GROMACS .gro file of C-alpha atoms in nm:
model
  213
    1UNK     CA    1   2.474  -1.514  -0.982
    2UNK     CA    2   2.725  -1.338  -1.193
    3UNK     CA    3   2.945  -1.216  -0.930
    4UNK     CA    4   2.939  -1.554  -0.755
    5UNK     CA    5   3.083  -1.692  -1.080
    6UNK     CA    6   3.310  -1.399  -1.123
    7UNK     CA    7   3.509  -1.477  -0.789
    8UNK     CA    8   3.427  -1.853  -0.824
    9UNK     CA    9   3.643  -1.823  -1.175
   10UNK     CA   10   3.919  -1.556  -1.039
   11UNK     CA   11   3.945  -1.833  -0.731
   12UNK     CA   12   3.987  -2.108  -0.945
   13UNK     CA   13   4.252  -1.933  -1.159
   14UNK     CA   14   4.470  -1.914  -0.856
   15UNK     CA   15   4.786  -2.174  -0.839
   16UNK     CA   16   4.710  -2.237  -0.439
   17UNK     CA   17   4.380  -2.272  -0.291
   18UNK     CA   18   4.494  -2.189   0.087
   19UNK     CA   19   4.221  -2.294   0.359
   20UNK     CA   20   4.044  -1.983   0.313
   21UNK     CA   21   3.969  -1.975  -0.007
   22UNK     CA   22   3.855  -2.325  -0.028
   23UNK     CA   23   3.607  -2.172   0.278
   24UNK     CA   24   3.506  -1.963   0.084
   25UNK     CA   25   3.439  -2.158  -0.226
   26UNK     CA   26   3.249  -2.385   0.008
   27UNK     CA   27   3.054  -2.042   0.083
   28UNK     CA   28   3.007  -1.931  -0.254
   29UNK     CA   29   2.838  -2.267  -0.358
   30UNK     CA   30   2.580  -2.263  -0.098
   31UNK     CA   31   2.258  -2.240  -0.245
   32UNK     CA   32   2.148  -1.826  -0.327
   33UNK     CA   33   1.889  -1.739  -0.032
   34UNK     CA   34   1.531  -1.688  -0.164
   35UNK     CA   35   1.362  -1.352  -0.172
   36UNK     CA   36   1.155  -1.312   0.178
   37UNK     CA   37   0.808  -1.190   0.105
   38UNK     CA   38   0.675  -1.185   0.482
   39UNK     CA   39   0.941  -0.883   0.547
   40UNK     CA   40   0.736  -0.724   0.806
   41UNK     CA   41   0.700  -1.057   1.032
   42UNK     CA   42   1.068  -1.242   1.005
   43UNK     CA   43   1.281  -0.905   1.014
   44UNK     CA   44   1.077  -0.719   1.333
   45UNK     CA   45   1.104  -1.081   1.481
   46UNK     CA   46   1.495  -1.062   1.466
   47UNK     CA   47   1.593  -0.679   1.501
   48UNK     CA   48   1.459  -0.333   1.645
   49UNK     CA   49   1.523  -0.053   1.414
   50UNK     CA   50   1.648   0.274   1.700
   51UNK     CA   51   1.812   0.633   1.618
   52UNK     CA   52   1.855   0.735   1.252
   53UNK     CA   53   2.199   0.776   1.133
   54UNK     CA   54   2.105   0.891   0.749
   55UNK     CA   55   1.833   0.959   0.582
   56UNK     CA   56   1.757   1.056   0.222
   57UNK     CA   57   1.409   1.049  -0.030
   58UNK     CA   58   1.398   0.641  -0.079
   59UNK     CA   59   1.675   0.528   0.142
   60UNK     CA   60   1.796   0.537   0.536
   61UNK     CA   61   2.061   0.414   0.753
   62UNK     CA   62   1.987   0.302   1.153
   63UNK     CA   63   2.154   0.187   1.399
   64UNK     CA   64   1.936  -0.098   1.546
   65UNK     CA   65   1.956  -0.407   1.801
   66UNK     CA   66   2.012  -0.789   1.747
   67UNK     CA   67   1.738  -0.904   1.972
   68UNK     CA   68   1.862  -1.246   2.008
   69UNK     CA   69   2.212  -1.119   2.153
   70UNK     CA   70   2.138  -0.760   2.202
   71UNK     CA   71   2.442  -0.613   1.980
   72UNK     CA   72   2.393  -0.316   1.800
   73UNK     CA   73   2.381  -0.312   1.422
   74UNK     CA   74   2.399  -0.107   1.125
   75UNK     CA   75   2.047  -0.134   0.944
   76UNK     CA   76   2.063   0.030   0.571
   77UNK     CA   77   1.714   0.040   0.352
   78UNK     CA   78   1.595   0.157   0.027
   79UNK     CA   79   1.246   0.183  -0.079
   80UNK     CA   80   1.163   0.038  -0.399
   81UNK     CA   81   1.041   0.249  -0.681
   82UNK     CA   82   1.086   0.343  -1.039
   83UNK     CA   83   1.350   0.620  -0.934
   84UNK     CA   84   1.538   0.421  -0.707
   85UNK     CA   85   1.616   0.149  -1.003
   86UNK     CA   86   1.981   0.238  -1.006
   87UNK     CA   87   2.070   0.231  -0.649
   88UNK     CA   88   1.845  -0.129  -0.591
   89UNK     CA   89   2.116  -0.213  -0.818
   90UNK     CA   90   2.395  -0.092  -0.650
   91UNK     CA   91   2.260  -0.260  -0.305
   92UNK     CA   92   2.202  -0.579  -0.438
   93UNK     CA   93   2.600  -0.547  -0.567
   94UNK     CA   94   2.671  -0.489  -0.246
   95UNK     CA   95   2.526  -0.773  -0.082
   96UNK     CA   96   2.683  -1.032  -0.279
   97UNK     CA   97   3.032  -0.868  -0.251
   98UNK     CA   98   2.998  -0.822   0.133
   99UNK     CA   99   2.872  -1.179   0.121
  100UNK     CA  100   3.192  -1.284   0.022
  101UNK     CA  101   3.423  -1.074   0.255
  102UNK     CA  102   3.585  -1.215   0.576
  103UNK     CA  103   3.785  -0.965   0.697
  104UNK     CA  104   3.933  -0.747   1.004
  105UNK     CA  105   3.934  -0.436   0.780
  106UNK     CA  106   3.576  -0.486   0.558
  107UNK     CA  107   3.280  -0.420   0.700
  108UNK     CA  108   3.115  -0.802   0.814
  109UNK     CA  109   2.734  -0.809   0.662
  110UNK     CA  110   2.540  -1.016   0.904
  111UNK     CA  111   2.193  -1.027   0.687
  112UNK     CA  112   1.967  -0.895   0.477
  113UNK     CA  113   1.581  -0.922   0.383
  114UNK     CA  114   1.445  -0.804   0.037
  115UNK     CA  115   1.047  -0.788  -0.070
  116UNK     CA  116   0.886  -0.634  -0.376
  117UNK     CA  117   0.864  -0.326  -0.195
  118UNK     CA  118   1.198  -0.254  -0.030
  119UNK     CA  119   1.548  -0.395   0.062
  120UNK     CA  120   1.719  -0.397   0.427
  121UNK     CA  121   2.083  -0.486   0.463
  122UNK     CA  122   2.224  -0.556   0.824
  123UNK     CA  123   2.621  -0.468   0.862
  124UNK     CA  124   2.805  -0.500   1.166
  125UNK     CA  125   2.743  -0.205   1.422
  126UNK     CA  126   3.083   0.045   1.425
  127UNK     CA  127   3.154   0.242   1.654
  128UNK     CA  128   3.332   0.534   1.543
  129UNK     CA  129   3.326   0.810   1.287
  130UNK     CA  130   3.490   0.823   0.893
  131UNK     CA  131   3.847   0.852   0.859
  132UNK     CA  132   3.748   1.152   0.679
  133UNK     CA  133   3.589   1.330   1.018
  134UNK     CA  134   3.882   1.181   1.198
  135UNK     CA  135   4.139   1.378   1.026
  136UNK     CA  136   3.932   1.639   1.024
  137UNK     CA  137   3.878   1.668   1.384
  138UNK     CA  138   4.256   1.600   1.471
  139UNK     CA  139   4.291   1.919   1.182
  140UNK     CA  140   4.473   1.675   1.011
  141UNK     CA  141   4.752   1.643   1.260
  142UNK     CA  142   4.863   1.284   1.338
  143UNK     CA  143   5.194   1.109   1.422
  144UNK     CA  144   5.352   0.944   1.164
  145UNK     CA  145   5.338   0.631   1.389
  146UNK     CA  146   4.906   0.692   1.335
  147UNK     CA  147   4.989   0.754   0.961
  148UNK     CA  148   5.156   0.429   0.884
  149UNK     CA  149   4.872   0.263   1.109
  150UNK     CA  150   4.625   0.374   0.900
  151UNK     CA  151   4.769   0.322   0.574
  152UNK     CA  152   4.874  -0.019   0.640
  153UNK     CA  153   4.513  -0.159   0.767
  154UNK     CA  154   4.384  -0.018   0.441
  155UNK     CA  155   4.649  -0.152   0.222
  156UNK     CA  156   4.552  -0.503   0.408
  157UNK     CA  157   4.157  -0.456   0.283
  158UNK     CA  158   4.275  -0.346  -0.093
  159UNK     CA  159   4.506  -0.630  -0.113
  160UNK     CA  160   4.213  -0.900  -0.002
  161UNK     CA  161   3.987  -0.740  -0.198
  162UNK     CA  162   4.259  -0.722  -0.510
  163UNK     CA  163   4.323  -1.114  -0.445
  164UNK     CA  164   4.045  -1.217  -0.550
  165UNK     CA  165   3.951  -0.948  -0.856
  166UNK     CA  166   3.720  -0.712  -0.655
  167UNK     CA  167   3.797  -0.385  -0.711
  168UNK     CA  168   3.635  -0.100  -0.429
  169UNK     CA  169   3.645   0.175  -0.763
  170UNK     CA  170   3.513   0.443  -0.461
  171UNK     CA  171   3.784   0.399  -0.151
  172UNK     CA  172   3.763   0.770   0.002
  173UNK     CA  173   3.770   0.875   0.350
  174UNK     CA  174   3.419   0.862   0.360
  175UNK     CA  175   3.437   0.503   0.283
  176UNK     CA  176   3.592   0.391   0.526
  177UNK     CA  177   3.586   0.402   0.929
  178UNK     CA  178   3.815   0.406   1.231
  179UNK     CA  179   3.761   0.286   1.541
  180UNK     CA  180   3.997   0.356   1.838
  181UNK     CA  181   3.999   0.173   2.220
  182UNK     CA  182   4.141   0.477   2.369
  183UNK     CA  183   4.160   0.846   2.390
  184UNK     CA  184   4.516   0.848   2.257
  185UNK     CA  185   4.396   0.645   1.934
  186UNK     CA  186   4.602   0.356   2.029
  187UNK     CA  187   4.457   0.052   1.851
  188UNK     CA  188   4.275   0.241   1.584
  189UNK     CA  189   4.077  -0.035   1.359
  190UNK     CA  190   3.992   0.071   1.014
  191UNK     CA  191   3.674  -0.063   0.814
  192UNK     CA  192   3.650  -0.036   0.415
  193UNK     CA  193   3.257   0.015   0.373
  194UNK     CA  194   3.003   0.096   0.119
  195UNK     CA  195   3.081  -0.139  -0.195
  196UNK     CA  196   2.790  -0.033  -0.436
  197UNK     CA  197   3.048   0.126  -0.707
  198UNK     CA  198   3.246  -0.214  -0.661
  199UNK     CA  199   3.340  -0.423  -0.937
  200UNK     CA  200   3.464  -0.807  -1.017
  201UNK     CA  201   3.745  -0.810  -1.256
  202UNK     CA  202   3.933  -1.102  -1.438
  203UNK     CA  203   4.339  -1.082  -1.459
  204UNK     CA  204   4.334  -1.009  -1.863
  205UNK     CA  205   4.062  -0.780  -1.766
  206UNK     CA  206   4.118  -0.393  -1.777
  207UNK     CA  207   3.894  -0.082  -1.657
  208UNK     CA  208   3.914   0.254  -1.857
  209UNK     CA  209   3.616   0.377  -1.708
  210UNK     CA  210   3.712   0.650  -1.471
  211UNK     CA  211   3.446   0.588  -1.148
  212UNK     CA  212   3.374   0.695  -0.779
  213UNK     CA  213   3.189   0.957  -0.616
   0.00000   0.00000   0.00000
């Protein structure tokens, strides 16, 4: 697909392929999974849709159980129709970028099922809220200590992201989620998240376009 060439090309402009990236030019080339037309069968047979997160006119968010293993999971779906054109768009963007991402502060998609009638992506369960109801809830009073915490996780995303010409083009507190192993927020573990709006860039290549939501 085009954004498998995109990264394949921004990869291969690099001076050092590293172990990673030639594991994930190894990934890249794999052959592009077929559309699933028996949606109803192969994805009930794998995971059990349970309390709704989101929901909107052609589109919903779950969380949901891996029956094999019995983790939770984050199930997103949009219905297909002629007014949801746009977003099918911005879904199947997703996929391919999070198909690509391998790390501690993206969110990991685990897999996804598409049919003539809808699409259903499967990210890995989080458990926590947005950094944006975070701050909120701590009225926007943390330690610098939390600050720097925060920031730097993120920073760590971008710069993965950056390394390899993806560009988020809607990072907002919204966007992204923090997880935390204790009451005092020790620990805290941030995810970047929703990459619809993203966008594969070459090194000459420059955006004017202003973008996000």
């Amino acid at each position: 697909t085009y954004i498998r060439n995109q990264i394949l090309f921004n990869i291969i402009n690099e001076t050092v392929l590293d172990d990673q990236i030639k594991s994930i030019i190894n990934f890249l080339c794999r052959p592009v999974l077929s559309i699933n037309h028996d949606i109803k069968n192969n994805f009930s047979d794998f995971y059990e849709i349970k309390e709704i997160i989101s929901e909107g006119k052609n589109s919903s968010v779950n969380k949901g159980i891996k029956k094999d293993t019995g983790e939770y999971v984050t199930i997103k779906k949009i219905k297909k129709n002629e007014d949801t054109k746009k977003k099918e768009e911005l879904f199947h963007y997703e996929i391919e970028i999070l198909k690509f991402c391998k790390h501690k502060n993206i969110v990991q998609l685990i897999d996804y099922f598409e049919t003539l009638e809808e699409i259903i992506i499967i990210l890995k369960y989080i458990e926590g809220n947005t950094l944006g109801f975070f701050l909120k809830e701590k009225n926007f009073n943390l330690k610098e200590t939390e600050v720097a915490n925060i920031i730097y996780q993120i920073a760590q995303g971008v710069k993965y992201l950056h390394k390899f010409g993806i560009i988020h083009r809607d990072l907002k507190p919204d966007n992204i989620m923090i997880m935390s192993n204790n009451r005092n927020n020790e620990d805290i573990i941030i995810k970047i998240m929703d990459f619809g709006f993203s966008k594969i860039v070459s090194k000459e290549e420059k955006l004017m376009e202003g973008f996000g939501t």
